[in-house]
Structure formats: C-alpha cells, structure tokens
Amino acid sequence: MNNEQDYIRDISDIRSMMERTTRFLSLSGWAGIMAGIYALAGAFTAYKFLGFNPDSVAYDTFVVKGYIFKVVLLALLVLVLSVGTAIYFSKRRAAKRNEKLWNPTSRRLLVNMSMPLIAGGFFMIILLSKGLTGMVMPVALLFYGLALFIAGKYTYQDIRTLGIIQILLGLLSSYFIQYSLIIWSLGFGLAHIIYGIFIHAKYEK
Amino acid sequence: MKILVNDLHKAFESRVRLGIMSALAVNEKLDFSALKEYLDVTDGNLATHLKALEKDDFISMEKSFVGRKPNTKYFMTQAGKTAFDEHLKVLEKLVISHKQS
C-alpha cells in the first residue's frame, strides 16, 4: 500500500463495487435487438394477416371482439418471446461476469419497473374492454417508456434516453392514431434494435 | 507526504473491509447474503470483517425475521460515513500528489 498503483486500484475497486451493488449490469444488448425484431414481425403480422391498423380511438366492442382477441394473443406472444430472450442473454452475460442473474440488483430493477408496467397493463385491458382499441398502443409506449426511465437508475443509465423516446412516441401516436401502428413499430421495433446494438457495442466488447 | 499516508485508515487496508464499506456507502441496507455475493468471500471471512467494522462503530446491524428465517441487515453509521469519505479524500490526494511529483 505504498505506491500510486495501489491507490488507483483502491479507488477503481471502490467505484466498481459501488456500481456493481447499485446497478444491474448484466443486461445484454442482444435482448434489445431480438425484442425489436419480434416486435417488427408481430406488427407486420397484425397488419398484413389480421388487418389490424386502428385509425380512430373507439370501436364498437361487439364488432371487433373476435379479431382483437387474435391481436392480443399475438402481442402476448411477442411479449413472452422478448422477456424469455432477455432472460436467456442476460443469464449468459451474468455467468460471464461471474454473477448470478437473480441478485439484489436485478430484483431491485424488476421491482421498480414492475409498477408502471402493471399499471399500464391493467389500463390497456380496461381500454380494450371499453372498445378504446386505438388508445392501447399509445398507452403501451407511454407506460413502457416510464418503466425504462425508472430502470435507468437501476441498470445502464443510457436506458433513460430510450425511455424518453418511447414516452414521446407514445404521446405522438395518441394524437396521430392513424399512424399508431407505424409509431409503435418505431418504438418497440426500431428503437429497441438501435439501442440493443448501442448497448452491445458499448458494454459487451 | 508521510502525514498523508498515515491518514489512511487502518480499518480500510483490508480489501474485504474496503469492499463492505463501498457497498454500504451506496446502499441503505444490505443483508449478509447480498454482501457475501458481492464480495465473493466465505461466511467466516465476511463475518470476521463485519465484526471488526462493527467494533470500530463504522457499521451497525439490525436483526429481523423474514418468515421464520433470521435476517441481519447491515448499514453504515454516521462515523463510518465520515471515516470512509475521509479515506476517499486522502486516496485522491495521494494519487494527485504522485502525479505532480
């Protein structure tokens, strides 16, 4: 403990311990890239094969119920695939970093993100039940954006910016309902892919 | 220079103890298993260092039950915060003065 190298190492150890114990840093960029691809595929399928492309806020609940059910199933499939892939890649990355996936930092990240996500999820179900189909995608973008903004405190800070982008796209699509499917694809698809590549390049080299 | 080096607190010479203090500096409370995972040390080793820091009054603990399992949470005391901040300041000064010489 007598030369400069020791002191520098001490300081960097302190810094890395502080970061490791407050932020979950095993999130993989691949999770974002794959989630983006699933979202684009899902949006394309919904548009092309299910004729889903809302252009007004409210629909007659009884008329649309049948096909909306299929779109919801498709959306759930995209969600499950995205979460599954995120868990797979993060687990691999955690193993590489000699960490467990399920640790105090990942728990804290999930607990804090879950609040806006659960609230948003229930809100979307209520909107669907009232026939307000056109508002579902903007609400998804908004609440997901809020969750990401909060997540920025518990994982890479860069996620905050992605959150802000999703929130802005959510507001935009709630005004321009006729473009909401395209805007949703930009947010959940393209933005995820670009961000995934960015995170991968920045932290996984 | 000499005076500065002496200012480095003996309690923080151990890497494990420095690690415990760094983790507790940014977390309100951490339980034993979390600390063990972050520091990657054995139970006995961690317990010894925690006791030493407790004796210095740098950290304190509170016991509670999660279900039926006892759970011990550790946190930094005000004295611990002050000592750790001082230690950091001295480290920084030492690096800067080395660079200048």
PDB file of C-alpha atoms in Angstrom:
ATOM      1  CA  MET A   1       0.000   0.000   0.000  1.00  0.00           C
ATOM      2  CA  ASN A   2       2.680   2.451  -0.806  1.00  0.00           C
ATOM      3  CA  ASN A   3       2.663   3.400  -4.411  1.00  0.00           C
ATOM      4  CA  GLU A   4       0.404   5.178  -6.790  1.00  0.00           C
ATOM      5  CA  GLN A   5      -0.785   1.988  -8.483  1.00  0.00           C
ATOM      6  CA  ASP A   6      -2.213   0.705  -5.201  1.00  0.00           C
ATOM      7  CA  TYR A   7      -4.160   3.889  -4.580  1.00  0.00           C
ATOM      8  CA  ILE A   8      -5.506   3.961  -8.108  1.00  0.00           C
ATOM      9  CA  ARG A   9      -6.548   0.338  -7.789  1.00  0.00           C
ATOM     10  CA  ASP A  10      -8.260   1.075  -4.479  1.00  0.00           C
ATOM     11  CA  ILE A  11     -10.214   3.925  -5.987  1.00  0.00           C
ATOM     12  CA  SER A  12     -11.267   1.886  -9.014  1.00  0.00           C
ATOM     13  CA  ASP A  13     -12.239  -1.043  -6.743  1.00  0.00           C
ATOM     14  CA  ILE A  14     -14.388   1.263  -4.657  1.00  0.00           C
ATOM     15  CA  ARG A  15     -16.013   2.702  -7.745  1.00  0.00           C
ATOM     16  CA  SER A  16     -16.724  -0.679  -9.301  1.00  0.00           C
ATOM     17  CA  MET A  17     -18.147  -2.051  -6.043  1.00  0.00           C
ATOM     18  CA  MET A  18     -20.450   0.960  -5.740  1.00  0.00           C
ATOM     19  CA  GLU A  19     -21.648   0.441  -9.291  1.00  0.00           C
ATOM     20  CA  ARG A  20     -21.975  -3.336  -9.042  1.00  0.00           C
ATOM     21  CA  THR A  21     -24.099  -3.105  -5.902  1.00  0.00           C
ATOM     22  CA  THR A  22     -26.500  -0.471  -7.212  1.00  0.00           C
ATOM     23  CA  ARG A  23     -26.905  -1.263 -10.905  1.00  0.00           C
ATOM     24  CA  PHE A  24     -27.739  -4.457 -12.739  1.00  0.00           C
ATOM     25  CA  LEU A  25     -25.073  -4.555 -15.445  1.00  0.00           C
ATOM     26  CA  SER A  26     -25.644  -7.955 -16.996  1.00  0.00           C
ATOM     27  CA  LEU A  27     -28.381  -6.727 -19.291  1.00  0.00           C
ATOM     28  CA  SER A  28     -27.430  -7.805 -22.801  1.00  0.00           C
ATOM     29  CA  GLY A  29     -27.763  -5.695 -25.923  1.00  0.00           C
ATOM     30  CA  TRP A  30     -28.971  -8.823 -27.711  1.00  0.00           C
ATOM     31  CA  ALA A  31     -32.122  -8.708 -25.586  1.00  0.00           C
ATOM     32  CA  GLY A  32     -32.968  -5.336 -27.157  1.00  0.00           C
ATOM     33  CA  ILE A  33     -32.059  -6.393 -30.689  1.00  0.00           C
ATOM     34  CA  MET A  34     -34.182  -9.552 -30.542  1.00  0.00           C
ATOM     35  CA  ALA A  35     -37.118  -7.809 -28.826  1.00  0.00           C
ATOM     36  CA  GLY A  36     -37.063  -5.268 -31.662  1.00  0.00           C
ATOM     37  CA  ILE A  37     -37.121  -8.000 -34.303  1.00  0.00           C
ATOM     38  CA  TYR A  38     -40.023  -9.820 -32.581  1.00  0.00           C
ATOM     39  CA  ALA A  39     -41.944  -6.536 -32.329  1.00  0.00           C
ATOM     40  CA  LEU A  40     -41.468  -5.748 -36.022  1.00  0.00           C
ATOM     41  CA  ALA A  41     -42.514  -9.275 -37.009  1.00  0.00           C
ATOM     42  CA  GLY A  42     -45.537  -9.021 -34.709  1.00  0.00           C
ATOM     43  CA  ALA A  43     -46.616  -5.629 -36.052  1.00  0.00           C
ATOM     44  CA  PHE A  44     -46.223  -6.864 -39.626  1.00  0.00           C
ATOM     45  CA  THR A  45     -48.291  -9.999 -38.925  1.00  0.00           C
ATOM     46  CA  ALA A  46     -51.009  -7.972 -37.208  1.00  0.00           C
ATOM     47  CA  TYR A  47     -51.223  -5.547 -40.115  1.00  0.00           C
ATOM     48  CA  LYS A  48     -50.877  -7.983 -43.010  1.00  0.00           C
ATOM     49  CA  PHE A  49     -52.756 -11.050 -41.796  1.00  0.00           C
ATOM     50  CA  LEU A  50     -55.119  -9.727 -39.146  1.00  0.00           C
ATOM     51  CA  GLY A  51     -55.866  -6.396 -40.798  1.00  0.00           C
ATOM     52  CA  PHE A  52     -55.001  -4.550 -37.613  1.00  0.00           C
ATOM     53  CA  ASN A  53     -54.416  -0.851 -38.164  1.00  0.00           C
ATOM     54  CA  PRO A  54     -56.515   1.349 -35.873  1.00  0.00           C
ATOM     55  CA  ASP A  55     -57.368   4.779 -37.223  1.00  0.00           C
ATOM     56  CA  SER A  56     -59.707   6.003 -34.522  1.00  0.00           C
ATOM     57  CA  VAL A  57     -59.818   5.855 -30.760  1.00  0.00           C
ATOM     58  CA  ALA A  58     -63.062   3.973 -30.224  1.00  0.00           C
ATOM     59  CA  TYR A  59     -64.592   0.968 -31.927  1.00  0.00           C
ATOM     60  CA  ASP A  60     -67.806  -0.896 -31.368  1.00  0.00           C
ATOM     61  CA  THR A  61     -66.737  -3.544 -28.867  1.00  0.00           C
ATOM     62  CA  PHE A  62     -69.024  -6.214 -30.242  1.00  0.00           C
ATOM     63  CA  VAL A  63     -67.893  -5.922 -33.841  1.00  0.00           C
ATOM     64  CA  VAL A  64     -64.170  -6.084 -33.238  1.00  0.00           C
ATOM     65  CA  LYS A  65     -64.014  -8.505 -30.330  1.00  0.00           C
ATOM     66  CA  GLY A  66     -63.124 -11.555 -32.413  1.00  0.00           C
ATOM     67  CA  TYR A  67     -60.114 -10.273 -34.248  1.00  0.00           C
ATOM     68  CA  ILE A  68     -58.878  -8.095 -31.425  1.00  0.00           C
ATOM     69  CA  PHE A  69     -58.571 -11.282 -29.406  1.00  0.00           C
ATOM     70  CA  LYS A  70     -56.119 -12.622 -32.018  1.00  0.00           C
ATOM     71  CA  VAL A  71     -54.102  -9.401 -31.980  1.00  0.00           C
ATOM     72  CA  VAL A  72     -53.900  -9.552 -28.173  1.00  0.00           C
ATOM     73  CA  LEU A  73     -52.685 -13.167 -28.354  1.00  0.00           C
ATOM     74  CA  LEU A  74     -50.055 -12.138 -30.899  1.00  0.00           C
ATOM     75  CA  ALA A  75     -48.947  -9.250 -28.661  1.00  0.00           C
ATOM     76  CA  LEU A  76     -48.662 -11.599 -25.693  1.00  0.00           C
ATOM     77  CA  LEU A  77     -46.569 -13.984 -27.794  1.00  0.00           C
ATOM     78  CA  VAL A  78     -44.209 -11.112 -28.702  1.00  0.00           C
ATOM     79  CA  LEU A  79     -44.019 -10.147 -25.014  1.00  0.00           C
ATOM     80  CA  VAL A  80     -43.245 -13.678 -23.815  1.00  0.00           C
ATOM     81  CA  LEU A  81     -40.618 -14.205 -26.531  1.00  0.00           C
ATOM     82  CA  SER A  82     -38.955 -10.859 -25.710  1.00  0.00           C
ATOM     83  CA  VAL A  83     -38.843 -11.477 -21.973  1.00  0.00           C
ATOM     84  CA  GLY A  84     -37.633 -15.052 -22.491  1.00  0.00           C
ATOM     85  CA  THR A  85     -34.853 -13.912 -24.813  1.00  0.00           C
ATOM     86  CA  ALA A  86     -33.852 -11.125 -22.422  1.00  0.00           C
ATOM     87  CA  ILE A  87     -33.581 -13.638 -19.573  1.00  0.00           C
ATOM     88  CA  TYR A  88     -31.559 -16.051 -21.736  1.00  0.00           C
ATOM     89  CA  PHE A  89     -28.976 -13.482 -22.878  1.00  0.00           C
ATOM     90  CA  SER A  90     -28.731 -11.762 -19.505  1.00  0.00           C
ATOM     91  CA  LYS A  91     -28.179 -15.098 -17.801  1.00  0.00           C
ATOM     92  CA  ARG A  92     -25.347 -15.869 -20.214  1.00  0.00           C
ATOM     93  CA  ARG A  93     -23.826 -12.484 -19.629  1.00  0.00           C
ATOM     94  CA  ALA A  94     -24.157 -12.733 -15.844  1.00  0.00           C
ATOM     95  CA  ALA A  95     -22.379 -16.101 -15.955  1.00  0.00           C
ATOM     96  CA  LYS A  96     -19.531 -14.495 -17.913  1.00  0.00           C
ATOM     97  CA  ARG A  97     -19.263 -11.749 -15.312  1.00  0.00           C
ATOM     98  CA  ASN A  98     -19.333 -14.310 -12.512  1.00  0.00           C
ATOM     99  CA  GLU A  99     -22.618 -13.004 -11.201  1.00  0.00           C
ATOM    100  CA  LYS A 100     -25.989 -14.542 -10.602  1.00  0.00           C
ATOM    101  CA  LEU A 101     -28.884 -13.370 -12.732  1.00  0.00           C
ATOM    102  CA  TRP A 102     -31.217 -13.299  -9.734  1.00  0.00           C
ATOM    103  CA  ASN A 103     -29.354 -10.995  -7.345  1.00  0.00           C
ATOM    104  CA  PRO A 104     -30.251  -7.951  -5.258  1.00  0.00           C
ATOM    105  CA  THR A 105     -29.637  -5.535  -8.145  1.00  0.00           C
ATOM    106  CA  SER A 106     -31.747  -7.442 -10.683  1.00  0.00           C
ATOM    107  CA  ARG A 107     -34.503  -7.811  -8.092  1.00  0.00           C
ATOM    108  CA  ARG A 108     -34.466  -4.076  -7.434  1.00  0.00           C
ATOM    109  CA  LEU A 109     -34.563  -3.350 -11.170  1.00  0.00           C
ATOM    110  CA  LEU A 110     -37.603  -5.600 -11.662  1.00  0.00           C
ATOM    111  CA  VAL A 111     -39.496  -4.374  -8.613  1.00  0.00           C
ATOM    112  CA  ASN A 112     -39.107  -0.749  -9.681  1.00  0.00           C
ATOM    113  CA  MET A 113     -40.002  -1.392 -13.319  1.00  0.00           C
ATOM    114  CA  SER A 114     -43.000  -3.537 -12.455  1.00  0.00           C
ATOM    115  CA  MET A 115     -45.071  -0.686 -11.018  1.00  0.00           C
ATOM    116  CA  PRO A 116     -45.613   1.294 -14.258  1.00  0.00           C
ATOM    117  CA  LEU A 117     -45.775  -1.948 -16.270  1.00  0.00           C
ATOM    118  CA  ILE A 118     -48.522  -3.499 -14.139  1.00  0.00           C
ATOM    119  CA  ALA A 119     -50.466  -0.226 -14.023  1.00  0.00           C
ATOM    120  CA  GLY A 120     -50.112   0.119 -17.808  1.00  0.00           C
ATOM    121  CA  GLY A 121     -51.120  -3.490 -18.374  1.00  0.00           C
ATOM    122  CA  PHE A 122     -54.360  -3.117 -16.410  1.00  0.00           C
ATOM    123  CA  PHE A 123     -55.073   0.193 -18.110  1.00  0.00           C
ATOM    124  CA  MET A 124     -54.709  -1.479 -21.522  1.00  0.00           C
ATOM    125  CA  ILE A 125     -57.099  -4.286 -20.544  1.00  0.00           C
ATOM    126  CA  ILE A 126     -59.650  -1.689 -19.399  1.00  0.00           C
ATOM    127  CA  LEU A 127     -59.263   0.292 -22.639  1.00  0.00           C
ATOM    128  CA  LEU A 128     -59.813  -2.878 -24.682  1.00  0.00           C
ATOM    129  CA  SER A 129     -62.887  -3.815 -22.677  1.00  0.00           C
ATOM    130  CA  LYS A 130     -64.369  -0.368 -23.392  1.00  0.00           C
ATOM    131  CA  GLY A 131     -63.630  -0.678 -27.088  1.00  0.00           C
ATOM    132  CA  LEU A 132     -60.978   2.055 -26.985  1.00  0.00           C
ATOM    133  CA  THR A 133     -58.681  -0.062 -29.147  1.00  0.00           C
ATOM    134  CA  GLY A 134     -56.952   2.912 -30.720  1.00  0.00           C
ATOM    135  CA  MET A 135     -55.500   4.027 -27.394  1.00  0.00           C
ATOM    136  CA  VAL A 136     -53.894   0.697 -26.497  1.00  0.00           C
ATOM    137  CA  MET A 137     -50.669   1.113 -28.481  1.00  0.00           C
ATOM    138  CA  PRO A 138     -50.003   4.704 -27.333  1.00  0.00           C
ATOM    139  CA  VAL A 139     -50.597   3.595 -23.729  1.00  0.00           C
ATOM    140  CA  ALA A 140     -48.202   0.658 -24.192  1.00  0.00           C
ATOM    141  CA  LEU A 141     -45.486   3.047 -25.420  1.00  0.00           C
ATOM    142  CA  LEU A 142     -46.123   5.548 -22.629  1.00  0.00           C
ATOM    143  CA  PHE A 143     -46.055   3.137 -19.710  1.00  0.00           C
ATOM    144  CA  TYR A 144     -43.161   1.133 -21.126  1.00  0.00           C
ATOM    145  CA  GLY A 145     -41.263   4.386 -21.558  1.00  0.00           C
ATOM    146  CA  LEU A 146     -41.935   5.306 -17.933  1.00  0.00           C
ATOM    147  CA  ALA A 147     -40.702   1.875 -16.810  1.00  0.00           C
ATOM    148  CA  LEU A 148     -37.485   2.303 -18.828  1.00  0.00           C
ATOM    149  CA  PHE A 149     -36.957   5.792 -17.478  1.00  0.00           C
ATOM    150  CA  ILE A 150     -37.110   4.424 -13.945  1.00  0.00           C
ATOM    151  CA  ALA A 151     -34.937   1.445 -14.945  1.00  0.00           C
ATOM    152  CA  GLY A 152     -32.167   3.880 -15.851  1.00  0.00           C
ATOM    153  CA  LYS A 153     -31.491   4.260 -12.154  1.00  0.00           C
ATOM    154  CA  TYR A 154     -31.004   0.546 -11.622  1.00  0.00           C
ATOM    155  CA  THR A 155     -29.154  -0.539 -14.757  1.00  0.00           C
ATOM    156  CA  TYR A 156     -27.278   1.298 -17.558  1.00  0.00           C
ATOM    157  CA  GLN A 157     -28.170   4.938 -17.379  1.00  0.00           C
ATOM    158  CA  ASP A 158     -28.478   5.035 -21.182  1.00  0.00           C
ATOM    159  CA  ILE A 159     -31.831   3.246 -20.832  1.00  0.00           C
ATOM    160  CA  ARG A 160     -33.326   6.540 -19.631  1.00  0.00           C
ATOM    161  CA  THR A 161     -32.962   8.046 -23.084  1.00  0.00           C
ATOM    162  CA  LEU A 162     -34.716   5.043 -24.621  1.00  0.00           C
ATOM    163  CA  GLY A 163     -37.485   5.602 -22.075  1.00  0.00           C
ATOM    164  CA  ILE A 164     -37.857   9.244 -23.067  1.00  0.00           C
ATOM    165  CA  ILE A 165     -38.003   8.244 -26.748  1.00  0.00           C
ATOM    166  CA  GLN A 166     -40.807   5.730 -26.032  1.00  0.00           C
ATOM    167  CA  ILE A 167     -42.745   8.306 -23.986  1.00  0.00           C
ATOM    168  CA  LEU A 168     -42.510  10.884 -26.799  1.00  0.00           C
ATOM    169  CA  LEU A 169     -43.568   8.303 -29.390  1.00  0.00           C
ATOM    170  CA  GLY A 170     -46.464   7.319 -27.122  1.00  0.00           C
ATOM    171  CA  LEU A 171     -47.724  10.893 -26.927  1.00  0.00           C
ATOM    172  CA  LEU A 172     -47.256  11.368 -30.667  1.00  0.00           C
ATOM    173  CA  SER A 173     -49.190   8.197 -31.513  1.00  0.00           C
ATOM    174  CA  SER A 174     -52.050   9.110 -29.182  1.00  0.00           C
ATOM    175  CA  TYR A 175     -52.543  12.246 -31.259  1.00  0.00           C
ATOM    176  CA  PHE A 176     -51.974  10.633 -34.665  1.00  0.00           C
ATOM    177  CA  ILE A 177     -53.948   7.438 -34.079  1.00  0.00           C
ATOM    178  CA  GLN A 178     -53.973   6.639 -37.796  1.00  0.00           C
ATOM    179  CA  TYR A 179     -50.185   6.222 -37.660  1.00  0.00           C
ATOM    180  CA  SER A 180     -50.104   4.482 -34.296  1.00  0.00           C
ATOM    181  CA  LEU A 181     -49.105   1.056 -35.637  1.00  0.00           C
ATOM    182  CA  ILE A 182     -46.149   2.583 -37.523  1.00  0.00           C
ATOM    183  CA  ILE A 183     -45.131   4.647 -34.486  1.00  0.00           C
ATOM    184  CA  TRP A 184     -45.478   1.588 -32.231  1.00  0.00           C
ATOM    185  CA  SER A 185     -43.171  -0.305 -34.626  1.00  0.00           C
ATOM    186  CA  LEU A 186     -40.666   2.546 -34.474  1.00  0.00           C
ATOM    187  CA  GLY A 187     -40.659   2.444 -30.664  1.00  0.00           C
ATOM    188  CA  PHE A 188     -40.822  -1.240 -29.856  1.00  0.00           C
ATOM    189  CA  GLY A 189     -39.059  -2.339 -33.056  1.00  0.00           C
ATOM    190  CA  LEU A 190     -36.508   0.062 -34.451  1.00  0.00           C
ATOM    191  CA  ALA A 191     -35.635   1.896 -31.212  1.00  0.00           C
ATOM    192  CA  HIS A 192     -35.037  -1.442 -29.450  1.00  0.00           C
ATOM    193  CA  ILE A 193     -32.781  -2.694 -32.221  1.00  0.00           C
ATOM    194  CA  ILE A 194     -30.718   0.513 -32.384  1.00  0.00           C
ATOM    195  CA  TYR A 195     -30.434   0.617 -28.608  1.00  0.00           C
ATOM    196  CA  GLY A 196     -29.506  -3.051 -28.414  1.00  0.00           C
ATOM    197  CA  ILE A 197     -26.682  -2.518 -30.908  1.00  0.00           C
ATOM    198  CA  PHE A 198     -25.533   0.551 -28.974  1.00  0.00           C
ATOM    199  CA  ILE A 199     -25.512  -1.268 -25.599  1.00  0.00           C
ATOM    200  CA  HIS A 200     -23.779  -4.268 -27.142  1.00  0.00           C
ATOM    201  CA  ALA A 201     -21.070  -2.120 -28.719  1.00  0.00           C
ATOM    202  CA  LYS A 202     -20.569  -0.008 -25.605  1.00  0.00           C
ATOM    203  CA  TYR A 203     -20.546  -2.637 -22.867  1.00  0.00           C
ATOM    204  CA  GLU A 204     -20.039  -6.087 -24.347  1.00  0.00           C
ATOM    205  CA  LYS A 205     -16.732  -5.778 -26.156  1.00  0.00           C
TER     206      LYS A 205
ATOM    207  CA  MET B   1       3.533  13.172   2.084  1.00  0.00           C
ATOM    208  CA  LYS B   2       4.260  10.997   5.086  1.00  0.00           C
ATOM    209  CA  ILE B   3       1.447  12.577   7.033  1.00  0.00           C
ATOM    210  CA  LEU B   4      -0.976  11.850   4.234  1.00  0.00           C
ATOM    211  CA  VAL B   5      -0.146   8.161   4.103  1.00  0.00           C
ATOM    212  CA  ASN B   6      -0.662   7.899   7.828  1.00  0.00           C
ATOM    213  CA  ASP B   7      -4.066   9.440   7.395  1.00  0.00           C
ATOM    214  CA  LEU B   8      -5.221   6.349   5.527  1.00  0.00           C
ATOM    215  CA  HIS B   9      -7.377   4.494   7.942  1.00  0.00           C
ATOM    216  CA  LYS B  10      -6.016   1.151   9.121  1.00  0.00           C
ATOM    217  CA  ALA B  11      -9.502  -0.315   9.045  1.00  0.00           C
ATOM    218  CA  PHE B  12      -9.644   0.090   5.273  1.00  0.00           C
ATOM    219  CA  GLU B  13      -6.375  -1.627   4.466  1.00  0.00           C
ATOM    220  CA  SER B  14      -8.195  -4.908   4.002  1.00  0.00           C
ATOM    221  CA  ARG B  15      -9.777  -5.288   0.583  1.00  0.00           C
ATOM    222  CA  VAL B  16     -12.793  -7.039   2.043  1.00  0.00           C
ATOM    223  CA  ARG B  17     -13.424  -4.237   4.511  1.00  0.00           C
ATOM    224  CA  LEU B  18     -12.965  -1.609   1.812  1.00  0.00           C
ATOM    225  CA  GLY B  19     -15.468  -3.582  -0.305  1.00  0.00           C
ATOM    226  CA  ILE B  20     -18.016  -3.763   2.511  1.00  0.00           C
ATOM    227  CA  MET B  21     -17.744  -0.028   3.116  1.00  0.00           C
ATOM    228  CA  SER B  22     -18.051   0.791  -0.626  1.00  0.00           C
ATOM    229  CA  ALA B  23     -21.171  -1.347  -0.937  1.00  0.00           C
ATOM    230  CA  LEU B  24     -22.774   0.102   2.191  1.00  0.00           C
ATOM    231  CA  ALA B  25     -21.888   3.650   1.138  1.00  0.00           C
ATOM    232  CA  VAL B  26     -24.325   3.460  -1.773  1.00  0.00           C
ATOM    233  CA  ASN B  27     -26.915   1.067  -0.334  1.00  0.00           C
ATOM    234  CA  GLU B  28     -29.113   1.988   2.582  1.00  0.00           C
ATOM    235  CA  LYS B  29     -29.012  -1.554   3.982  1.00  0.00           C
ATOM    236  CA  LEU B  30     -27.611  -4.868   2.794  1.00  0.00           C
ATOM    237  CA  ASP B  31     -28.084  -8.304   4.294  1.00  0.00           C
ATOM    238  CA  PHE B  32     -25.364 -10.856   4.901  1.00  0.00           C
ATOM    239  CA  SER B  33     -26.088 -12.964   1.820  1.00  0.00           C
ATOM    240  CA  ALA B  34     -26.065  -9.951  -0.502  1.00  0.00           C
ATOM    241  CA  LEU B  35     -22.712  -8.786   0.874  1.00  0.00           C
ATOM    242  CA  LYS B  36     -21.349 -12.308   0.561  1.00  0.00           C
ATOM    243  CA  GLU B  37     -22.356 -12.476  -3.082  1.00  0.00           C
ATOM    244  CA  TYR B  38     -20.909  -9.073  -3.961  1.00  0.00           C
ATOM    245  CA  LEU B  39     -17.609  -9.714  -2.212  1.00  0.00           C
ATOM    246  CA  ASP B  40     -17.246 -13.365  -3.127  1.00  0.00           C
ATOM    247  CA  VAL B  41     -15.845 -14.449   0.251  1.00  0.00           C
ATOM    248  CA  THR B  42     -16.625 -17.247   2.709  1.00  0.00           C
ATOM    249  CA  ASP B  43     -19.132 -16.844   5.540  1.00  0.00           C
ATOM    250  CA  GLY B  44     -16.430 -16.908   8.199  1.00  0.00           C
ATOM    251  CA  ASN B  45     -14.226 -14.424   6.436  1.00  0.00           C
ATOM    252  CA  LEU B  46     -17.079 -11.975   5.892  1.00  0.00           C
ATOM    253  CA  ALA B  47     -18.311 -12.339   9.488  1.00  0.00           C
ATOM    254  CA  THR B  48     -14.826 -11.551  10.848  1.00  0.00           C
ATOM    255  CA  HIS B  49     -14.529  -8.379   8.789  1.00  0.00           C
ATOM    256  CA  LEU B  50     -18.065  -7.285   9.621  1.00  0.00           C
ATOM    257  CA  LYS B  51     -17.319  -7.724  13.313  1.00  0.00           C
ATOM    258  CA  ALA B  52     -14.146  -5.673  13.028  1.00  0.00           C
ATOM    259  CA  LEU B  53     -16.018  -2.829  11.321  1.00  0.00           C
ATOM    260  CA  GLU B  54     -18.736  -3.045  13.916  1.00  0.00           C
ATOM    261  CA  LYS B  55     -16.169  -2.773  16.678  1.00  0.00           C
ATOM    262  CA  ASP B  56     -14.901   0.440  15.058  1.00  0.00           C
ATOM    263  CA  ASP B  57     -18.515   1.688  15.058  1.00  0.00           C
ATOM    264  CA  PHE B  58     -18.335   2.128  11.287  1.00  0.00           C
ATOM    265  CA  ILE B  59     -21.256  -0.152  10.631  1.00  0.00           C
ATOM    266  CA  SER B  60     -24.196  -1.355  12.601  1.00  0.00           C
ATOM    267  CA  MET B  61     -26.802  -4.052  12.144  1.00  0.00           C
ATOM    268  CA  GLU B  62     -30.409  -4.777  12.765  1.00  0.00           C
ATOM    269  CA  LYS B  63     -31.913  -8.207  13.140  1.00  0.00           C
ATOM    270  CA  SER B  64     -35.317  -9.160  11.908  1.00  0.00           C
ATOM    271  CA  PHE B  65     -37.201 -12.176  10.645  1.00  0.00           C
ATOM    272  CA  VAL B  66     -38.149 -12.946   7.077  1.00  0.00           C
ATOM    273  CA  GLY B  67     -40.835 -15.533   7.653  1.00  0.00           C
ATOM    274  CA  ARG B  68     -39.121 -17.739  10.185  1.00  0.00           C
ATOM    275  CA  LYS B  69     -35.598 -17.155   8.961  1.00  0.00           C
ATOM    276  CA  PRO B  70     -33.485 -14.655  10.848  1.00  0.00           C
ATOM    277  CA  ASN B  71     -32.202 -11.877   8.637  1.00  0.00           C
ATOM    278  CA  THR B  72     -29.395  -9.495   9.555  1.00  0.00           C
ATOM    279  CA  LYS B  73     -29.132  -6.222   7.737  1.00  0.00           C
ATOM    280  CA  TYR B  74     -26.020  -4.092   7.865  1.00  0.00           C
ATOM    281  CA  PHE B  75     -25.779  -0.370   7.367  1.00  0.00           C
ATOM    282  CA  MET B  76     -23.164   2.366   7.675  1.00  0.00           C
ATOM    283  CA  THR B  77     -23.139   4.586  10.743  1.00  0.00           C
ATOM    284  CA  GLN B  78     -22.503   8.318  10.607  1.00  0.00           C
ATOM    285  CA  ALA B  79     -18.996   7.705  11.958  1.00  0.00           C
ATOM    286  CA  GLY B  80     -18.461   5.136   9.213  1.00  0.00           C
ATOM    287  CA  LYS B  81     -19.587   7.590   6.535  1.00  0.00           C
ATOM    288  CA  THR B  82     -17.236  10.264   7.818  1.00  0.00           C
ATOM    289  CA  ALA B  83     -14.289   7.877   8.021  1.00  0.00           C
ATOM    290  CA  PHE B  84     -14.965   6.453   4.566  1.00  0.00           C
ATOM    291  CA  ASP B  85     -15.281   9.915   2.994  1.00  0.00           C
ATOM    292  CA  GLU B  86     -12.026  10.951   4.640  1.00  0.00           C
ATOM    293  CA  HIS B  87     -10.356   7.813   3.347  1.00  0.00           C
ATOM    294  CA  LEU B  88     -11.538   8.543  -0.185  1.00  0.00           C
ATOM    295  CA  LYS B  89     -10.304  12.119   0.013  1.00  0.00           C
ATOM    296  CA  VAL B  90      -6.866  11.002   1.179  1.00  0.00           C
ATOM    297  CA  LEU B  91      -6.661   8.405  -1.589  1.00  0.00           C
ATOM    298  CA  GLU B  92      -7.497  11.029  -4.194  1.00  0.00           C
ATOM    299  CA  LYS B  93      -4.961  13.462  -2.782  1.00  0.00           C
ATOM    300  CA  LEU B  94      -2.285  10.798  -2.785  1.00  0.00           C
ATOM    301  CA  VAL B  95      -2.885   9.980  -6.432  1.00  0.00           C
ATOM    302  CA  ILE B  96      -2.833  13.649  -7.406  1.00  0.00           C
ATOM    303  CA  SER B  97       0.356  14.409  -5.462  1.00  0.00           C
ATOM    304  CA  HIS B  98       2.029  11.365  -7.023  1.00  0.00           C
ATOM    305  CA  LYS B  99       1.113  12.618 -10.466  1.00  0.00           C
ATOM    306  CA  GLN B 100       2.591  16.021  -9.767  1.00  0.00           C
ATOM    307  CA  SER B 101       5.895  14.723  -8.433  1.00  0.00           C
TER     308      SER B 101
END
